Short mmCIF file of C-alpha atoms and ligand atoms in Angstrom, two decimals:
data_model
loop_
_atom_site.label_atom_id
_atom_site.label_comp_id
_atom_site.label_asym_id
_atom_site.label_seq_id
_atom_site.Cartn_x
_atom_site.Cartn_y
_atom_site.Cartn_z
CA MET Q 81 20.84 9.10 -2.80
CA ASN Q 82 20.67 5.97 -0.75
CA GLN Q 83 17.76 7.09 1.36
CA ALA Q 84 15.87 4.83 3.78
CA PRO Q 85 12.27 4.22 2.72
CA LYS Q 86 9.56 6.09 4.59
CA MET Q 87 6.90 4.15 6.45
CA LEU Q 88 3.51 4.67 4.82
CA ILE Q 89 0.22 3.57 6.35
CA ALA Q 90 -2.28 3.75 3.51
CA GLY Q 91 -6.02 3.07 3.68
CA ASN Q 92 -8.03 1.94 0.66
CA TRP Q 93 -11.72 2.66 1.18
CA LYS Q 94 -12.58 0.95 -2.14
CA MET Q 95 -16.22 1.56 -3.14
CA ASN Q 96 -17.22 2.54 0.39
CA GLY Q 97 -17.95 5.90 1.91
CA ALA Q 98 -20.28 8.80 1.26
CA GLY Q 99 -20.48 12.26 2.80
CA ASN Q 100 -21.67 10.86 6.12
CA GLU Q 101 -18.36 9.00 6.51
CA LEU Q 102 -16.37 12.24 6.60
CA SER Q 103 -16.67 12.24 10.40
CA GLU Q 104 -14.73 8.95 10.42
CA LEU Q 105 -12.12 10.55 8.19
CA ASN Q 106 -11.98 13.54 10.49
CA ALA Q 107 -11.35 11.20 13.45
CA ILE Q 108 -8.48 9.57 11.51
CA ALA Q 109 -7.03 12.98 10.61
CA SER Q 110 -7.18 14.08 14.26
CA GLY Q 111 -5.42 10.92 15.42
CA VAL Q 112 -2.56 10.53 12.95
CA THR Q 113 0.65 12.03 14.26
CA GLY Q 114 2.77 11.46 11.17
CA ASN Q 115 5.69 10.88 13.55
CA GLY Q 116 7.89 8.36 11.80
CA TYR Q 117 5.31 7.52 9.15
CA ASP Q 118 3.15 9.04 6.43
CA ALA Q 119 -0.59 8.37 6.53
CA LEU Q 120 -2.96 8.23 3.60
CA ILE Q 121 -6.60 7.42 2.91
CA CYS Q 122 -7.62 6.69 -0.68
CA THR Q 123 -11.31 7.53 -0.83
CA PRO Q 124 -13.74 7.01 -3.69
CA ALA Q 125 -13.23 9.75 -6.29
CA THR Q 126 -16.54 11.37 -5.36
CA LEU Q 127 -15.21 12.13 -1.87
CA ILE Q 128 -11.70 13.35 -2.65
CA GLU Q 129 -12.43 17.05 -2.73
CA ARG Q 130 -14.48 17.02 0.48
CA ALA Q 131 -11.99 14.66 2.11
CA ALA Q 132 -9.06 16.93 1.26
CA LYS Q 133 -10.89 19.88 2.84
CA THR Q 134 -11.79 17.80 5.89
CA VAL Q 135 -8.18 16.80 6.61
CA GLU Q 136 -6.58 20.14 5.74
CA GLY Q 137 -3.90 21.08 8.26
CA SER Q 138 -3.52 17.48 9.50
CA ALA Q 139 -0.80 14.92 8.70
CA LEU Q 140 -3.26 12.80 6.68
CA ASN Q 141 -2.90 12.62 2.89
CA ILE Q 142 -5.75 11.90 0.51
CA GLY Q 143 -5.45 9.72 -2.58
CA GLY Q 144 -7.40 8.21 -5.46
CA GLN Q 145 -7.83 4.51 -6.24
CA ASP Q 146 -7.23 4.59 -10.00
CA CYS Q 147 -6.72 7.03 -12.85
CA HIS Q 148 -6.94 6.95 -16.64
CA ALA Q 149 -3.73 6.85 -18.67
CA ALA Q 150 -4.74 9.88 -20.77
CA ALA Q 151 -4.69 13.47 -19.54
CA ASN Q 152 -8.20 14.19 -20.83
CA GLY Q 153 -10.50 13.36 -23.73
CA ALA Q 154 -13.40 11.18 -24.77
CA HIS Q 155 -13.30 8.55 -22.00
CA THR Q 156 -16.78 8.49 -20.50
CA GLY Q 157 -16.82 7.72 -16.81
CA ASP Q 158 -13.05 7.90 -16.37
CA ILE Q 159 -10.99 10.26 -14.23
CA SER Q 160 -7.52 11.55 -15.08
CA ALA Q 161 -4.56 11.87 -12.74
CA GLY Q 162 -4.72 15.64 -13.18
CA MET Q 163 -8.33 15.64 -12.01
CA LEU Q 164 -7.39 13.68 -8.89
CA LYS Q 165 -4.62 16.16 -8.19
CA ASP Q 166 -6.96 19.09 -8.82
CA ALA Q 167 -9.48 17.63 -6.35
CA GLY Q 168 -6.81 17.44 -3.62
CA ALA Q 169 -5.19 14.00 -3.96
CA ASN Q 170 -1.45 13.52 -3.87
CA PHE Q 171 -1.35 9.72 -4.21
CA VAL Q 172 -3.05 7.20 -6.46
CA ILE Q 173 -3.31 3.41 -6.17
CA LEU Q 174 -2.65 1.69 -9.51
CA GLY Q 175 -3.09 -1.92 -10.58
CA HIS Q 176 -4.97 -3.08 -7.51
CA SER Q 177 -5.88 -6.75 -7.99
CA GLU Q 178 -9.58 -5.82 -7.98
CA ARG Q 179 -8.97 -3.55 -10.98
CA ARG Q 180 -6.75 -6.14 -12.65
CA ALA Q 181 -9.62 -8.64 -12.24
CA ASP Q 182 -12.77 -6.50 -12.61
CA HIS Q 183 -11.48 -4.24 -15.39
CA HIS Q 184 -8.96 -6.57 -17.05
CA GLU Q 185 -6.10 -4.16 -16.43
CA ASP Q 186 -2.76 -5.50 -17.60
CA ASP Q 187 0.77 -4.47 -16.73
CA ALA Q 188 1.20 -2.25 -19.80
CA LEU Q 189 -1.94 -0.27 -18.97
CA ILE Q 190 -0.83 0.12 -15.36
CA ALA Q 191 2.56 1.41 -16.53
CA ALA Q 192 0.80 3.94 -18.78
CA LYS Q 193 -1.33 5.07 -15.83
CA ALA Q 194 1.83 5.43 -13.73
CA VAL Q 195 3.28 7.76 -16.37
CA ALA Q 196 0.07 9.82 -16.23
CA ALA Q 197 0.27 9.93 -12.43
CA ALA Q 198 3.88 11.11 -12.57
CA ASN Q 199 3.02 13.78 -15.14
CA SER Q 200 0.45 15.16 -12.71
CA GLY Q 201 2.82 15.05 -9.74
CA LEU Q 202 1.03 12.20 -7.96
CA ASN Q 203 2.82 9.51 -5.96
CA ALA Q 204 1.87 6.14 -7.45
CA ILE Q 205 1.30 3.00 -5.36
CA ILE Q 206 1.69 0.14 -7.85
CA CYS Q 207 0.13 -3.10 -6.59
CA VAL Q 208 1.42 -6.59 -7.34
CA GLY Q 209 0.63 -10.00 -5.91
CA GLU Q 210 -0.01 -13.62 -6.80
CA THR Q 211 -3.24 -15.61 -6.70
CA LYS Q 212 -3.70 -18.68 -4.52
CA ASP Q 213 -3.17 -21.00 -7.49
CA GLU Q 214 0.02 -19.22 -8.47
CA ARG Q 215 1.38 -19.51 -4.91
CA GLU Q 216 0.45 -23.16 -4.65
CA ALA Q 217 2.17 -23.84 -7.96
CA GLY Q 218 5.35 -22.28 -6.57
CA ASN Q 219 5.18 -19.34 -8.98
CA ALA Q 220 4.57 -16.43 -6.57
CA ALA Q 221 8.04 -14.86 -6.88
CA GLN Q 222 8.04 -15.13 -10.65
CA VAL Q 223 4.53 -13.67 -10.99
CA VAL Q 224 5.44 -10.68 -8.84
CA GLU Q 225 8.70 -10.22 -10.76
CA SER Q 226 6.90 -10.11 -14.07
CA GLN Q 227 4.19 -7.75 -12.75
CA LEU Q 228 6.87 -5.38 -11.47
CA ALA Q 229 8.83 -5.52 -14.71
CA GLY Q 230 5.71 -4.70 -16.73
CA SER Q 231 3.89 -2.22 -14.49
CA ILE Q 232 6.72 0.13 -13.53
CA PRO Q 233 7.25 2.50 -16.44
CA VAL Q 234 10.70 2.97 -17.91
CA ASP Q 235 11.12 6.59 -16.89
CA ILE Q 236 9.49 6.61 -13.47
CA GLU Q 237 10.63 9.18 -10.93
CA VAL Q 238 11.72 6.72 -8.26
CA SER Q 239 11.08 9.12 -5.37
CA LYS Q 240 7.36 9.10 -6.27
CA LEU Q 241 7.06 5.32 -6.54
CA VAL Q 242 5.60 3.04 -3.86
CA ILE Q 243 5.08 -0.71 -4.31
CA ALA Q 244 2.34 -2.66 -2.53
CA TYR Q 245 2.70 -6.43 -2.29
CA GLU Q 246 -0.80 -7.81 -1.88
CA PRO Q 247 -1.25 -11.56 -2.22
CA VAL Q 248 -4.67 -11.74 -3.91
CA TRP Q 249 -5.81 -14.61 -1.68
CA ALA Q 250 -5.19 -12.49 1.44
CA ILE Q 251 -7.30 -9.52 0.37
CA GLY Q 252 -10.54 -9.21 2.29
CA THR Q 253 -10.38 -12.87 3.34
CA GLY Q 254 -8.95 -12.65 6.83
CA LEU Q 255 -6.04 -14.82 5.60
CA VAL Q 256 -2.62 -13.25 6.02
CA ALA Q 257 0.63 -14.35 4.44
CA SER Q 258 3.04 -15.79 7.01
CA PRO Q 259 5.80 -13.51 8.32
CA ASP Q 260 8.37 -15.69 6.52
CA ASP Q 261 6.53 -15.47 3.21
CA ILE Q 262 6.09 -11.71 3.55
CA ALA Q 263 9.74 -11.16 4.46
CA GLN Q 264 10.88 -13.39 1.59
CA MET Q 265 8.72 -11.65 -1.00
CA HIS Q 266 9.65 -8.16 0.22
CA ALA Q 267 13.36 -9.07 0.04
CA HIS Q 268 12.78 -10.34 -3.50
CA ILE Q 269 11.03 -7.08 -4.46
CA ARG Q 270 13.82 -5.02 -2.88
CA GLY Q 271 16.38 -6.97 -4.87
CA LEU Q 272 14.48 -6.33 -8.11
CA LEU Q 273 14.15 -2.60 -7.34
CA ASN Q 274 17.85 -2.37 -6.58
CA ALA Q 275 18.73 -4.22 -9.77
CA ARG Q 276 16.59 -1.82 -11.77
CA PHE Q 277 17.25 1.50 -10.02
CA GLY Q 278 20.57 1.00 -8.23
CA ALA Q 279 20.89 2.73 -4.86
CA ALA Q 280 17.64 4.65 -5.44
CA GLY Q 281 15.79 1.32 -5.24
CA GLU Q 282 16.65 1.21 -1.52
CA GLY Q 283 14.48 4.28 -0.97
CA VAL Q 284 11.26 2.85 -2.44
CA SER Q 285 8.66 1.99 0.21
CA ILE Q 286 7.29 -1.55 -0.10
CA LEU Q 287 3.89 -1.95 1.59
CA TYR Q 288 2.23 -5.20 2.58
CA GLY Q 289 -1.51 -5.52 2.00
CA GLY Q 290 -4.04 -8.25 2.68
CA SER Q 291 -6.13 -8.48 5.86
CA MET Q 292 -3.84 -6.22 7.87
CA LYS Q 293 -5.56 -5.47 11.19
CA PRO Q 294 -4.63 -3.98 14.57
CA GLY Q 295 -3.97 -7.52 15.85
CA ASN Q 296 -1.34 -8.45 13.24
CA ALA Q 297 0.07 -5.06 12.17
CA ALA Q 298 2.94 -4.90 14.67
CA ASP Q 299 4.25 -8.33 13.61
CA ILE Q 300 4.12 -7.38 9.93
CA LEU Q 301 5.40 -3.81 10.17
CA THR Q 302 8.56 -4.90 12.00
CA LEU Q 303 9.66 -7.30 9.23
CA ASP Q 304 12.68 -6.38 7.11
CA ASN Q 305 11.77 -4.49 3.92
CA VAL Q 306 8.18 -3.90 5.05
CA ASN Q 307 7.76 -0.15 4.90
CA GLY Q 308 4.08 0.16 5.66
CA GLY Q 309 0.69 -1.28 4.84
CA LEU Q 310 -2.14 -0.98 2.34
CA ILE Q 311 -5.25 -1.53 4.39
CA GLY Q 312 -8.77 -2.13 3.10
CA GLY Q 313 -11.41 -3.19 5.61
CA ALA Q 314 -9.58 -1.95 8.70
CA SER Q 315 -9.14 1.54 7.21
CA LEU Q 316 -12.89 2.17 7.34
CA LYS Q 317 -12.89 2.43 11.13
CA SER Q 318 -10.84 5.21 12.67
CA ASP Q 319 -10.01 3.16 15.79
CA ASP Q 320 -8.63 0.29 13.73
CA PHE Q 321 -6.69 2.49 11.31
CA LEU Q 322 -5.18 4.54 14.14
CA ALA Q 323 -4.25 1.37 16.04
CA ILE Q 324 -2.35 0.21 12.94
CA CYS Q 325 -0.62 3.60 12.74
CA GLY Q 326 0.28 3.14 16.40
CA SER Q 327 1.97 -0.18 15.53
CA VAL Q 328 4.61 1.47 13.34
CA PRO Q 329 7.94 0.63 14.98
CA ALA Q 330 9.66 3.66 16.52
P1 PGA H 552 -8.05 -5.78 3.06
O1 PGA H 552 -7.78 -5.07 1.66
O2 PGA H 552 -7.20 -5.09 4.09
O3 PGA H 552 -9.52 -5.59 3.31
O4 PGA H 552 -7.67 -7.22 2.91
C1 PGA H 552 -6.48 -4.71 1.28
C2 PGA H 552 -6.49 -4.12 -0.10
O5 PGA H 552 -7.23 -4.61 -0.96
O6 PGA H 552 -5.77 -3.16 -0.38
#
């Protein structure tokens, strides 16, 4: 089962988008071909059901941006993986650096959420990445290694796992990691996945995220072990997102 990873172009709308943005989503759905790549937009939870209806019949997938680790219960304000699935999502982003920072999520919690996602049949995009200080101290590889070790649950179904490498200092800043740094970190992640999962580790898509735009996407998406992108700001505009999809190497 040594399968080549699929390219995945994933948008993360974060806390942006209301019903009036569905036309933008519709434009994305009309433009994605899905030829040689999978496409995904992770909308706010409030939009998932309408988004899924809007893109029905297209190649565009809809995802959530977080889920609770429990299936249901007394967790005011939270949303379970099963609820995301029920609303029409088939992916969920877990452990985004904004959740690690804003909600103090640690690796163990993210692993528990990944189990919940798997139990509901969702594909999980587990995010890892170092801060500026950690990179400058020469600790980036070690930080990412420890995040991966802690956030990927023991019994994950590897075919439903996606990793996103997002250097925290590159998110929403316009700063992008250099091609050499990206290639080096993605090779490191691939090695860790192979060590943990054997040949199946080769099939896990590793996305790059952090200020990916139409102008830099082609250079990033052609690097070894880069199997797609996790795109914030540029996923809010259909023209930009579709241009990035168009940069996927044939
Ligand atoms: P950005 O966000 O593309 O706006 O830098 C990426 C992300 O946070 O996933």
